[in-house]
C-alpha cells in the first residue's frame, strides 16, 4: 500500500445529457398537468430522456471519459471506478464494470454505489477515503441515471420530476493545499419508504402480477419528502462546513442536489444563505438523482461560477433516506479549465 496522503483534489470533471428533450408542454399531452403548475411547484421546465440505445452505462462512460480528458489523464491512469446510481443497467453485473469496458480501462477496480440521489456524494466520499488511505491515486466518481425507465408516465405526481443524465469527477492525490476539506454522510431509515421502487428486488421479485400493478415504477410521498429534504440538506451541509473548520459565510458556491427549486430556495432560506451563491439548473434537467450534483458542477464551472481557490459545498439528499455533503476548495489548474471549456458542459 502506498504512503497515505491528505490531499484529495478534483482534477477532472465532465457530464453528459441525452439530446431528447421532454418539455412540460409534452407532459400536458400525457397526464393532467400544465406548465404553470410544474414550474411554480418545482421550477422544472424540461428534462432529458435517454434514447433507445442509451443506458446508464453508456451515459456514465461519456461523462467519465470527459472527466478523464479534463484531468489530462488516460483511462488506464484510473485505479478505481465508483458509480452512484439507482438505475443500473442490470442487477448484475455492476454498471461500473460495463463503464470500465466502455472507457477502455484495463486495470481499475469498479463497483456501483447504491445511495439514490446521494450516490455521487457517497461515491466522492468513498473515493476520498481510498485516496487518503493510499489505496488509490486517481478515482473516477460518476453519478448516472436512466430514471425515465423507472418512471410511470401516467402518474402526474412523479413523471414531471425526473430526467436522465450523467456527471463525473476525477479525484486525485496531491499534497498541494486545498481540495477536499470536509465530508458528512448520514442515513435515516425512518423515511426509507418515502421514495421507493417496490418491485424487482429480492423482497418482491418481478412477476406478471407485480408488473401489472406497476411495482416496477418509483413511488413517492412528495410532501413528506419535501419537508425531510429541506431539514436534512440543511443539517448535512452545516456539518460538512463545520468539519472543514469553516463557516457558511466562507462558502463561495453551493451546488445542491437539483430535486426541486422550492427545496433549494427553502434550504438557502433556512441557512440564511444568499441564492446568488447557489447554482441551479433544475429548470433544464429536472431531478437526475445521482447525476444531478456532478452535472450541476460541470455546468457551474462552464458558466464561470467557479474559479481557483473558491470554496464549494456540494450537498445531496435521496431515498434511504441518505444525505451527504462535501466541502472542498477548487484547485483545478488553468490547463484543466481550458480542456473542460473545449469539451463543453454536457
Ligand atoms: O431527490 C429527492 C426526491 N424527491 C423530491 O425531492 C420531491 C419532493 N417533493 C416535491 O418536490 C413536491 O412535493 C411535489 C413537486 C412532488 C409536489 O408538490 P406539492 O406542493 O407538495 O403538491 P401536493 O403533492 O401537495 O399536491 C397539491 C395538489 C394536489 O391536488 P389537490 O389534492 O390539492 O386537489 C395534487 O393532486 O396538486 C395536485 N398535483 C398536480 N397538479 C397538476 C400533483 N401533481 C400535479 C401535477 N400537475 N403534475
mmCIF file of C-alpha atoms and ligand atoms in Angstrom:
data_model
loop_
_atom_site.group_PDB
_atom_site.id
_atom_site.type_symbol
_atom_site.label_atom_id
_atom_site.label_comp_id
_atom_site.label_asym_id
_atom_site.label_seq_id
_atom_site.Cartn_x
_atom_site.Cartn_y
_atom_site.Cartn_z
ATOM 1 C CA UNK A 1 0.000 0.000 0.000
ATOM 2 C CA UNK A 2 1.315 3.437 -0.948
ATOM 3 C CA UNK A 3 2.032 6.201 1.553
ATOM 4 C CA UNK A 4 -1.245 7.768 2.817
ATOM 5 C CA UNK A 5 -1.793 11.347 1.579
ATOM 6 C CA UNK A 6 -4.008 14.034 2.971
ATOM 7 C CA UNK A 7 -4.795 15.999 -0.193
ATOM 8 C CA UNK A 8 -7.679 14.776 -2.376
ATOM 9 C CA UNK A 9 -8.474 17.117 -5.259
ATOM 10 C CA UNK A 10 -10.959 17.329 -8.122
ATOM 11 C CA UNK A 11 -8.671 17.294 -11.158
ATOM 12 C CA UNK A 12 -11.252 16.434 -13.817
ATOM 13 C CA UNK A 13 -14.982 16.820 -14.372
ATOM 14 C CA UNK A 14 -17.469 16.182 -17.127
ATOM 15 C CA UNK A 15 -21.114 15.465 -17.845
ATOM 16 C CA UNK A 16 -23.457 14.075 -20.439
ATOM 17 C CA UNK A 17 -27.147 14.688 -21.092
ATOM 18 C CA UNK A 18 -29.136 12.875 -23.775
ATOM 19 C CA UNK A 19 -30.317 15.036 -26.661
ATOM 20 C CA UNK A 20 -34.031 14.174 -26.410
ATOM 21 C CA UNK A 21 -35.825 16.985 -24.526
ATOM 22 C CA UNK A 22 -39.179 16.370 -22.802
ATOM 23 C CA UNK A 23 -40.850 19.737 -22.153
ATOM 24 C CA UNK A 24 -43.684 20.496 -19.762
ATOM 25 C CA UNK A 25 -45.976 21.059 -22.760
ATOM 26 C CA UNK A 26 -45.190 17.489 -23.889
ATOM 27 C CA UNK A 27 -46.241 16.201 -20.448
ATOM 28 C CA UNK A 28 -49.505 18.165 -20.753
ATOM 29 C CA UNK A 29 -50.421 15.729 -23.531
ATOM 30 C CA UNK A 30 -49.608 12.684 -21.346
ATOM 31 C CA UNK A 31 -51.135 13.481 -17.918
ATOM 32 C CA UNK A 32 -53.486 16.007 -16.336
ATOM 33 C CA UNK A 33 -50.921 18.720 -15.648
ATOM 34 C CA UNK A 34 -49.785 22.048 -17.011
ATOM 35 C CA UNK A 35 -46.616 24.069 -17.447
ATOM 36 C CA UNK A 36 -47.690 26.710 -14.920
ATOM 37 C CA UNK A 37 -48.243 24.092 -12.148
ATOM 38 C CA UNK A 38 -44.956 22.303 -12.827
ATOM 39 C CA UNK A 39 -42.878 25.495 -12.988
ATOM 40 C CA UNK A 40 -44.465 27.066 -9.909
ATOM 41 C CA UNK A 41 -44.208 23.858 -7.776
ATOM 42 C CA UNK A 42 -40.818 22.611 -8.968
ATOM 43 C CA UNK A 43 -39.017 25.156 -11.156
ATOM 44 C CA UNK A 44 -38.647 22.477 -13.856
ATOM 45 C CA UNK A 45 -39.335 23.425 -17.496
ATOM 46 C CA UNK A 46 -37.805 20.453 -19.281
ATOM 47 C CA UNK A 47 -35.806 17.295 -18.716
ATOM 48 C CA UNK A 48 -33.671 14.984 -20.898
ATOM 49 C CA UNK A 49 -34.745 11.449 -21.772
ATOM 50 C CA UNK A 50 -32.361 8.673 -22.815
ATOM 51 C CA UNK A 51 -32.760 7.430 -26.379
ATOM 52 C CA UNK A 52 -33.465 3.758 -27.101
ATOM 53 C CA UNK A 53 -29.736 2.965 -27.409
ATOM 54 C CA UNK A 54 -28.694 4.919 -24.320
ATOM 55 C CA UNK A 55 -28.308 3.375 -20.877
ATOM 56 C CA UNK A 56 -26.851 4.357 -17.537
ATOM 57 C CA UNK A 57 -23.557 2.690 -18.537
ATOM 58 C CA UNK A 58 -23.319 4.430 -21.907
ATOM 59 C CA UNK A 59 -24.047 7.886 -20.454
ATOM 60 C CA UNK A 60 -21.719 7.266 -17.488
ATOM 61 C CA UNK A 61 -18.929 6.286 -19.877
ATOM 62 C CA UNK A 62 -19.202 9.530 -21.858
ATOM 63 C CA UNK A 63 -19.225 11.660 -18.689
ATOM 64 C CA UNK A 64 -16.342 9.597 -17.292
ATOM 65 C CA UNK A 65 -14.210 9.964 -20.424
ATOM 66 C CA UNK A 66 -14.833 13.720 -20.411
ATOM 67 C CA UNK A 67 -13.707 13.940 -16.779
ATOM 68 C CA UNK A 68 -10.573 11.898 -17.541
ATOM 69 C CA UNK A 69 -9.781 14.115 -20.560
ATOM 70 C CA UNK A 70 -10.291 17.270 -18.471
ATOM 71 C CA UNK A 71 -7.836 15.907 -15.908
ATOM 72 C CA UNK A 72 -5.284 15.393 -18.707
ATOM 73 C CA UNK A 73 -5.176 11.659 -17.914
ATOM 74 C CA UNK A 74 -5.613 8.437 -19.866
ATOM 75 C CA UNK A 75 -8.310 5.882 -18.939
ATOM 76 C CA UNK A 76 -5.646 3.492 -17.646
ATOM 77 C CA UNK A 77 -4.472 6.072 -15.100
ATOM 78 C CA UNK A 78 -7.684 5.401 -13.143
ATOM 79 C CA UNK A 79 -7.274 2.979 -10.198
ATOM 80 C CA UNK A 80 -10.913 2.777 -9.124
ATOM 81 C CA UNK A 81 -14.282 3.461 -10.776
ATOM 82 C CA UNK A 82 -17.198 4.251 -8.445
ATOM 83 C CA UNK A 83 -20.648 4.643 -9.966
ATOM 84 C CA UNK A 84 -23.543 6.056 -7.949
ATOM 85 C CA UNK A 85 -26.852 5.020 -9.493
ATOM 86 C CA UNK A 86 -30.314 3.735 -8.655
ATOM 87 C CA UNK A 87 -30.956 2.798 -12.270
ATOM 88 C CA UNK A 88 -28.202 0.292 -13.077
ATOM 89 C CA UNK A 89 -28.268 -1.393 -16.484
ATOM 90 C CA UNK A 90 -28.717 -4.748 -14.728
ATOM 91 C CA UNK A 91 -28.963 -6.066 -11.164
ATOM 92 C CA UNK A 92 -25.721 -7.819 -12.107
ATOM 93 C CA UNK A 93 -23.079 -7.303 -13.356
ATOM 94 C CA UNK A 94 -22.393 -3.892 -11.884
ATOM 95 C CA UNK A 95 -22.832 -0.974 -14.248
ATOM 96 C CA UNK A 96 -19.377 0.238 -13.187
ATOM 97 C CA UNK A 97 -17.893 -2.926 -14.739
ATOM 98 C CA UNK A 98 -19.603 -2.057 -18.042
ATOM 99 C CA UNK A 99 -18.277 1.501 -17.784
ATOM 100 C CA UNK A 100 -14.752 0.172 -17.268
ATOM 101 C CA UNK A 101 -15.079 -1.795 -20.513
ATOM 102 C CA UNK A 102 -16.597 1.167 -22.372
ATOM 103 C CA UNK A 103 -13.868 3.630 -21.389
ATOM 104 C CA UNK A 104 -11.104 1.164 -22.231
ATOM 105 C CA UNK A 105 -9.596 0.907 -18.772
ATOM 106 C CA UNK A 106 -7.670 -2.322 -18.185
ATOM 107 C CA UNK A 107 -6.652 -2.036 -14.545
ATOM 108 C CA UNK A 108 -9.215 -0.335 -12.285
ATOM 109 C CA UNK A 109 -11.445 -1.966 -9.690
ATOM 110 C CA UNK A 110 -15.046 -0.976 -10.420
ATOM 111 C CA UNK A 111 -18.209 -1.002 -8.331
ATOM 112 C CA UNK A 112 -21.655 0.555 -8.040
ATOM 113 C CA UNK A 113 -22.825 2.530 -5.015
ATOM 114 C CA UNK A 114 -26.488 2.450 -4.064
ATOM 115 C CA UNK A 115 -27.358 5.670 -2.245
ATOM 116 C CA UNK A 116 -30.064 7.048 -4.574
ATOM 117 C CA UNK A 117 -29.790 10.800 -5.160
ATOM 118 C CA UNK A 118 -26.828 10.945 -2.745
ATOM 119 C CA UNK A 119 -24.975 8.323 -4.813
ATOM 120 C CA UNK A 120 -22.451 10.714 -6.320
ATOM 121 C CA UNK A 121 -21.653 12.379 -2.989
ATOM 122 C CA UNK A 122 -21.319 8.963 -1.320
ATOM 123 C CA UNK A 123 -19.054 7.935 -4.211
ATOM 124 C CA UNK A 124 -16.950 11.055 -3.744
ATOM 125 C CA UNK A 125 -16.602 10.303 -0.016
ATOM 126 C CA UNK A 126 -15.609 6.695 -0.782
ATOM 127 C CA UNK A 127 -13.105 7.761 -3.437
ATOM 128 C CA UNK A 128 -11.682 10.277 -0.993
ATOM 129 C CA UNK A 129 -11.170 7.508 1.577
ATOM 130 C CA UNK A 130 -9.373 5.266 -0.938
ATOM 131 C CA UNK A 131 -7.021 8.081 -1.932
ATOM 132 C CA UNK A 132 -6.430 9.406 1.591
ATOM 133 C CA UNK A 133 -5.531 5.889 2.763
ATOM 134 C CA UNK A 134 -3.062 5.454 -0.095
ATOM 135 C CA UNK A 135 -5.051 2.668 -1.807
ATOM 136 C CA UNK A 136 -5.639 4.688 -4.988
ATOM 137 C CA UNK A 137 -4.115 7.688 -6.760
ATOM 138 C CA UNK A 138 -6.842 8.551 -9.270
ATOM 139 C CA UNK A 139 -10.502 7.626 -8.713
ATOM 140 C CA UNK A 140 -13.265 8.174 -11.262
ATOM 141 C CA UNK A 141 -16.508 9.004 -9.426
ATOM 142 C CA UNK A 142 -19.640 9.012 -11.568
ATOM 143 C CA UNK A 143 -23.320 9.674 -10.917
ATOM 144 C CA UNK A 144 -25.540 8.436 -13.748
ATOM 145 C CA UNK A 145 -29.241 7.649 -14.094
ATOM 146 C CA UNK A 146 -31.811 6.491 -16.616
ATOM 147 C CA UNK A 147 -34.786 7.344 -14.404
ATOM 148 C CA UNK A 148 -37.157 7.501 -17.374
ATOM 149 C CA UNK A 149 -37.116 3.685 -17.415
ATOM 150 C CA UNK A 150 -38.423 3.629 -13.820
ATOM 151 C CA UNK A 151 -40.952 6.423 -14.238
ATOM 152 C CA UNK A 152 -44.692 5.874 -14.531
ATOM 153 C CA UNK A 153 -45.657 8.340 -17.239
ATOM 154 C CA UNK A 154 -49.300 8.055 -16.187
ATOM 155 C CA UNK A 155 -48.530 9.300 -12.632
ATOM 156 C CA UNK A 156 -48.521 13.095 -12.670
ATOM 157 C CA UNK A 157 -47.106 13.356 -9.152
ATOM 158 C CA UNK A 158 -43.775 11.793 -10.219
ATOM 159 C CA UNK A 159 -43.397 11.882 -14.025
ATOM 160 C CA UNK A 160 -42.959 15.649 -14.082
ATOM 161 C CA UNK A 161 -39.924 15.485 -11.813
ATOM 162 C CA UNK A 162 -37.332 13.115 -13.188
ATOM 163 C CA UNK A 163 -34.787 13.127 -16.008
ATOM 164 C CA UNK A 164 -31.774 11.206 -17.321
ATOM 165 C CA UNK A 165 -28.086 12.103 -17.481
ATOM 166 C CA UNK A 166 -24.612 11.607 -16.069
ATOM 167 C CA UNK A 167 -21.814 13.545 -14.421
ATOM 168 C CA UNK A 168 -18.356 12.601 -13.213
ATOM 169 C CA UNK A 169 -15.234 13.827 -11.485
ATOM 170 C CA UNK A 170 -11.699 12.520 -11.245
ATOM 171 C CA UNK A 171 -10.311 12.676 -7.719
ATOM 172 C CA UNK A 172 -6.533 12.698 -7.469
ATOM 173 C CA UNK A 173 -3.937 12.557 -4.715
ATOM 174 C CA UNK A 174 -1.852 15.684 -4.276
ATOM 175 C CA UNK A 175 -0.041 17.372 -1.429
ATOM 176 C CA UNK A 176 -0.927 20.873 -2.614
ATOM 177 C CA UNK A 177 -3.198 22.860 -0.264
ATOM 178 C CA UNK A 178 -6.978 22.818 -0.711
ATOM 179 C CA UNK A 179 -9.015 20.008 -2.254
ATOM 180 C CA UNK A 180 -11.457 18.149 -0.036
ATOM 181 C CA UNK A 181 -11.908 19.967 3.286
ATOM 182 C CA UNK A 182 -14.863 18.279 4.987
ATOM 183 C CA UNK A 183 -17.285 15.400 4.395
ATOM 184 C CA UNK A 184 -20.582 14.488 6.063
ATOM 185 C CA UNK A 185 -22.730 11.429 5.292
ATOM 186 C CA UNK A 186 -25.970 10.385 7.002
ATOM 187 C CA UNK A 187 -28.638 7.714 6.557
ATOM 188 C CA UNK A 188 -32.051 7.920 8.204
ATOM 189 C CA UNK A 189 -34.076 4.751 7.550
ATOM 190 C CA UNK A 190 -37.152 6.211 9.311
ATOM 191 C CA UNK A 191 -38.012 7.619 5.887
ATOM 192 C CA UNK A 192 -36.954 4.557 3.886
ATOM 193 C CA UNK A 193 -40.310 4.164 2.153
ATOM 194 C CA UNK A 194 -40.966 7.829 1.355
ATOM 195 C CA UNK A 195 -39.326 7.313 -2.055
ATOM 196 C CA UNK A 196 -39.033 3.716 -3.179
ATOM 197 C CA UNK A 197 -39.330 1.270 -6.003
ATOM 198 C CA UNK A 198 -41.021 -1.810 -4.557
ATOM 199 C CA UNK A 199 -40.779 -4.392 -7.346
ATOM 200 C CA UNK A 200 -37.945 -6.372 -8.863
ATOM 201 C CA UNK A 201 -35.746 -6.818 -5.774
ATOM 202 C CA UNK A 202 -35.347 -9.993 -3.716
ATOM 203 C CA UNK A 203 -38.150 -8.931 -1.320
ATOM 204 C CA UNK A 204 -40.710 -8.576 -4.104
ATOM 205 C CA UNK A 205 -39.327 -10.283 -7.218
ATOM 206 C CA UNK A 206 -40.725 -9.286 -10.581
ATOM 207 C CA UNK A 207 -43.826 -11.268 -11.539
ATOM 208 C CA UNK A 208 -46.566 -10.716 -14.066
ATOM 209 C CA UNK A 209 -48.768 -9.511 -11.172
ATOM 210 C CA UNK A 210 -46.172 -7.083 -9.774
ATOM 211 C CA UNK A 211 -45.625 -5.745 -13.268
ATOM 212 C CA UNK A 212 -49.349 -5.326 -13.891
ATOM 213 C CA UNK A 213 -49.695 -3.331 -10.649
ATOM 214 C CA UNK A 214 -46.799 -1.025 -11.578
ATOM 215 C CA UNK A 215 -44.441 -2.086 -8.780
ATOM 216 C CA UNK A 216 -41.510 -1.518 -11.130
ATOM 217 C CA UNK A 217 -42.067 2.254 -11.016
ATOM 218 C CA UNK A 218 -40.785 4.802 -8.479
ATOM 219 C CA UNK A 219 -43.297 5.774 -5.754
ATOM 220 C CA UNK A 220 -43.016 8.898 -3.666
ATOM 221 C CA UNK A 221 -44.775 10.680 -0.816
ATOM 222 C CA UNK A 222 -43.919 14.115 -2.189
ATOM 223 C CA UNK A 223 -44.897 16.475 0.594
ATOM 224 C CA UNK A 224 -43.243 14.419 3.381
ATOM 225 C CA UNK A 225 -40.130 14.005 1.209
ATOM 226 C CA UNK A 226 -40.021 17.741 0.597
ATOM 227 C CA UNK A 227 -40.016 18.551 4.334
ATOM 228 C CA UNK A 228 -37.408 15.906 5.163
ATOM 229 C CA UNK A 229 -35.241 17.126 2.264
ATOM 230 C CA UNK A 230 -35.083 20.724 3.457
ATOM 231 C CA UNK A 231 -34.321 19.708 7.055
ATOM 232 C CA UNK A 232 -31.719 17.079 6.190
ATOM 233 C CA UNK A 233 -29.938 19.047 3.461
ATOM 234 C CA UNK A 234 -29.514 21.910 5.918
ATOM 235 C CA UNK A 235 -28.084 19.812 8.748
ATOM 236 C CA UNK A 236 -25.785 17.791 6.444
ATOM 237 C CA UNK A 237 -24.466 20.906 4.713
ATOM 238 C CA UNK A 238 -23.822 22.643 8.026
ATOM 239 C CA UNK A 239 -21.996 19.578 9.405
ATOM 240 C CA UNK A 240 -19.641 19.363 6.384
ATOM 241 C CA UNK A 241 -18.809 23.071 6.653
ATOM 242 C CA UNK A 242 -18.101 22.648 10.367
ATOM 243 C CA UNK A 243 -15.906 19.582 9.758
ATOM 244 C CA UNK A 244 -13.883 21.736 7.353
ATOM 245 C CA UNK A 245 -13.360 24.228 10.185
ATOM 246 C CA UNK A 246 -15.268 26.856 8.228
ATOM 247 C CA UNK A 247 -18.380 28.953 8.499
ATOM 248 C CA UNK A 248 -21.200 29.166 5.938
ATOM 249 C CA UNK A 249 -20.048 32.704 5.168
ATOM 250 C CA UNK A 250 -16.776 31.173 3.849
ATOM 251 C CA UNK A 251 -18.665 29.251 1.131
ATOM 252 C CA UNK A 252 -18.426 30.780 -2.364
ATOM 253 C CA UNK A 253 -20.872 28.469 -4.128
ATOM 254 C CA UNK A 254 -23.339 25.778 -3.089
ATOM 255 C CA UNK A 255 -24.016 23.056 -5.669
ATOM 256 C CA UNK A 256 -27.058 21.257 -4.258
ATOM 257 C CA UNK A 257 -28.947 18.201 -5.462
ATOM 258 C CA UNK A 258 -31.368 19.500 -8.083
ATOM 259 C CA UNK A 259 -34.694 17.999 -6.994
ATOM 260 C CA UNK A 260 -36.980 20.999 -6.871
ATOM 261 C CA UNK A 261 -36.237 24.727 -6.977
ATOM 262 C CA UNK A 262 -38.528 25.270 -3.981
ATOM 263 C CA UNK A 263 -36.455 22.788 -1.929
ATOM 264 C CA UNK A 264 -33.265 24.637 -2.923
ATOM 265 C CA UNK A 265 -34.780 28.028 -2.044
ATOM 266 C CA UNK A 266 -36.111 26.705 1.284
ATOM 267 C CA UNK A 267 -32.646 25.290 2.047
ATOM 268 C CA UNK A 268 -30.987 28.641 1.336
ATOM 269 C CA UNK A 269 -33.587 30.431 3.463
ATOM 270 C CA UNK A 270 -33.200 28.003 6.375
ATOM 271 C CA UNK A 271 -29.420 28.574 6.325
ATOM 272 C CA UNK A 272 -29.795 32.316 5.752
ATOM 273 C CA UNK A 273 -27.568 31.797 2.689
ATOM 274 C CA UNK A 274 -27.941 34.009 -0.427
ATOM 275 C CA UNK A 275 -29.481 32.329 -3.502
ATOM 276 C CA UNK A 276 -26.973 34.318 -5.600
ATOM 277 C CA UNK A 277 -24.337 31.869 -4.319
ATOM 278 C CA UNK A 278 -26.364 28.736 -5.121
ATOM 279 C CA UNK A 279 -26.130 27.018 -8.518
ATOM 280 C CA UNK A 280 -29.448 25.892 -10.004
ATOM 281 C CA UNK A 281 -30.027 24.062 -13.291
ATOM 282 C CA UNK A 282 -33.105 22.009 -12.308
ATOM 283 C CA UNK A 283 -35.145 24.036 -14.802
ATOM 284 C CA UNK A 284 -33.422 22.252 -17.726
ATOM 285 C CA UNK A 285 -32.771 18.745 -16.381
ATOM 286 C CA UNK A 286 -35.332 18.004 -13.651
ATOM 287 C CA UNK A 287 -34.215 15.635 -10.923
ATOM 288 C CA UNK A 288 -31.491 13.362 -12.308
ATOM 289 C CA UNK A 289 -30.829 11.753 -8.909
ATOM 290 C CA UNK A 290 -27.161 10.724 -8.540
ATOM 291 C CA UNK A 291 -26.252 12.590 -11.747
ATOM 292 C CA UNK A 292 -27.597 15.916 -10.553
ATOM 293 C CA UNK A 293 -24.686 17.218 -8.436
ATOM 294 C CA UNK A 294 -21.866 16.394 -10.906
ATOM 295 C CA UNK A 295 -23.987 17.626 -13.835
ATOM 296 C CA UNK A 296 -24.607 20.880 -11.956
ATOM 297 C CA UNK A 297 -20.922 21.138 -11.006
ATOM 298 C CA UNK A 298 -19.866 20.761 -14.629
ATOM 299 C CA UNK A 299 -22.318 23.442 -15.739
ATOM 300 C CA UNK A 300 -21.329 25.761 -12.892
ATOM 301 C CA UNK A 301 -17.675 25.585 -13.961
ATOM 302 C CA UNK A 302 -18.608 26.084 -17.633
ATOM 303 C CA UNK A 303 -20.720 29.100 -16.661
ATOM 304 C CA UNK A 304 -17.705 30.724 -14.979
ATOM 305 C CA UNK A 305 -19.193 30.349 -11.491
ATOM 306 C CA UNK A 306 -16.112 28.503 -10.123
ATOM 307 C CA UNK A 307 -12.544 29.798 -10.024
ATOM 308 C CA UNK A 308 -9.329 28.574 -8.440
ATOM 309 C CA UNK A 309 -9.393 28.951 -4.658
ATOM 310 C CA UNK A 310 -13.200 29.029 -4.409
ATOM 311 C CA UNK A 311 -14.808 27.058 -1.606
ATOM 312 C CA UNK A 312 -17.611 24.838 -2.903
ATOM 313 C CA UNK A 313 -20.236 22.975 -0.957
ATOM 314 C CA UNK A 314 -21.944 20.052 -2.694
ATOM 315 C CA UNK A 315 -24.945 18.622 -0.848
ATOM 316 C CA UNK A 316 -27.415 15.873 -1.730
ATOM 317 C CA UNK A 317 -30.422 14.053 -0.343
ATOM 318 C CA UNK A 318 -32.287 10.968 -1.514
ATOM 319 C CA UNK A 319 -34.051 7.693 -0.862
ATOM 320 C CA UNK A 320 -32.820 5.798 2.155
ATOM 321 C CA UNK A 321 -33.072 8.473 3.372
ATOM 322 C CA UNK A 322 -29.477 9.267 2.534
ATOM 323 C CA UNK A 323 -27.750 12.601 2.653
ATOM 324 C CA UNK A 324 -24.193 13.720 2.040
ATOM 325 C CA UNK A 325 -22.186 16.906 1.721
ATOM 326 C CA UNK A 326 -18.670 17.713 0.517
ATOM 327 C CA UNK A 327 -16.842 20.922 1.344
ATOM 328 C CA UNK A 328 -13.919 21.484 -0.995
ATOM 329 C CA UNK A 329 -11.567 24.112 -2.257
ATOM 330 C CA UNK A 330 -11.314 24.235 -6.057
ATOM 331 C CA UNK A 331 -7.697 23.773 -7.182
ATOM 332 C CA UNK A 332 -8.054 22.785 -10.851
ATOM 333 C CA UNK A 333 -5.242 24.294 -12.913
ATOM 334 C CA UNK A 334 -5.823 26.607 -15.914
ATOM 335 C CA UNK A 335 -4.930 23.807 -18.367
ATOM 336 C CA UNK A 336 -7.737 21.619 -16.955
ATOM 337 C CA UNK A 337 -10.173 24.539 -17.088
ATOM 338 C CA UNK A 338 -9.204 25.081 -20.768
ATOM 339 C CA UNK A 339 -9.637 21.373 -21.599
ATOM 340 C CA UNK A 340 -13.080 21.383 -19.926
ATOM 341 C CA UNK A 341 -14.099 24.517 -21.827
ATOM 342 C CA UNK A 342 -13.126 22.812 -25.104
ATOM 343 C CA UNK A 343 -15.267 19.766 -24.221
ATOM 344 C CA UNK A 344 -18.316 21.793 -23.062
ATOM 345 C CA UNK A 345 -20.641 21.241 -20.083
ATOM 346 C CA UNK A 346 -22.927 18.369 -21.126
HETATM 347 O O1 LIG B 1 -34.479 13.537 -4.982
HETATM 348 C C1 LIG B 1 -35.377 13.647 -3.916
HETATM 349 C C2 LIG B 1 -36.675 13.060 -4.346
HETATM 350 N N1 LIG B 1 -37.844 13.815 -4.452
HETATM 351 C C3 LIG B 1 -38.102 15.090 -4.100
HETATM 352 O O2 LIG B 1 -37.300 15.815 -3.653
HETATM 353 C C4 LIG B 1 -39.511 15.564 -4.301
HETATM 354 C C5 LIG B 1 -40.031 16.293 -3.097
HETATM 355 N N2 LIG B 1 -41.403 16.761 -3.259
HETATM 356 C C6 LIG B 1 -41.787 17.685 -4.140
HETATM 357 O O3 LIG B 1 -40.982 18.192 -4.898
HETATM 358 C C7 LIG B 1 -43.227 18.155 -4.120
HETATM 359 O O4 LIG B 1 -43.867 17.573 -3.030
HETATM 360 C C8 LIG B 1 -44.005 17.825 -5.417
HETATM 361 C C9 LIG B 1 -43.499 18.714 -6.535
HETATM 362 C C10 LIG B 1 -43.828 16.364 -5.790
HETATM 363 C C11 LIG B 1 -45.489 18.106 -5.233
HETATM 364 O O5 LIG B 1 -45.684 19.453 -4.827
HETATM 365 P P1 LIG B 1 -46.634 19.794 -3.597
HETATM 366 O O6 LIG B 1 -46.656 21.266 -3.493
HETATM 367 O O7 LIG B 1 -46.141 19.015 -2.409
HETATM 368 O O8 LIG B 1 -48.043 19.299 -4.103
HETATM 369 P P2 LIG B 1 -49.015 18.201 -3.481
HETATM 370 O O9 LIG B 1 -48.451 16.829 -3.662
HETATM 371 O O10 LIG B 1 -49.419 18.635 -2.101
HETATM 372 O O11 LIG B 1 -50.262 18.349 -4.437
HETATM 373 C C12 LIG B 1 -51.051 19.559 -4.472
HETATM 374 C C13 LIG B 1 -52.141 19.372 -5.497
HETATM 375 C C14 LIG B 1 -52.929 18.075 -5.347
HETATM 376 O O12 LIG B 1 -54.273 18.326 -5.702
HETATM 377 P P3 LIG B 1 -55.403 18.568 -4.563
HETATM 378 O O13 LIG B 1 -55.393 17.305 -3.757
HETATM 379 O O14 LIG B 1 -54.932 19.761 -3.786
HETATM 380 O O15 LIG B 1 -56.620 18.780 -5.355
HETATM 381 C C15 LIG B 1 -52.313 17.151 -6.365
HETATM 382 O O16 LIG B 1 -53.208 16.152 -6.818
HETATM 383 O O17 LIG B 1 -51.571 19.318 -6.804
HETATM 384 C C16 LIG B 1 -52.008 18.132 -7.479
HETATM 385 N N3 LIG B 1 -50.957 17.676 -8.372
HETATM 386 C C17 LIG B 1 -50.802 18.162 -9.620
HETATM 387 N N4 LIG B 1 -51.499 19.070 -10.336
HETATM 388 C C18 LIG B 1 -51.075 19.328 -11.589
HETATM 389 C C19 LIG B 1 -49.964 16.788 -8.125
HETATM 390 N N5 LIG B 1 -49.176 16.670 -9.206
HETATM 391 C C20 LIG B 1 -49.670 17.509 -10.142
HETATM 392 C C21 LIG B 1 -49.283 17.823 -11.456
HETATM 393 N N6 LIG B 1 -49.999 18.736 -12.134
HETATM 394 N N7 LIG B 1 -48.201 17.262 -12.045
#
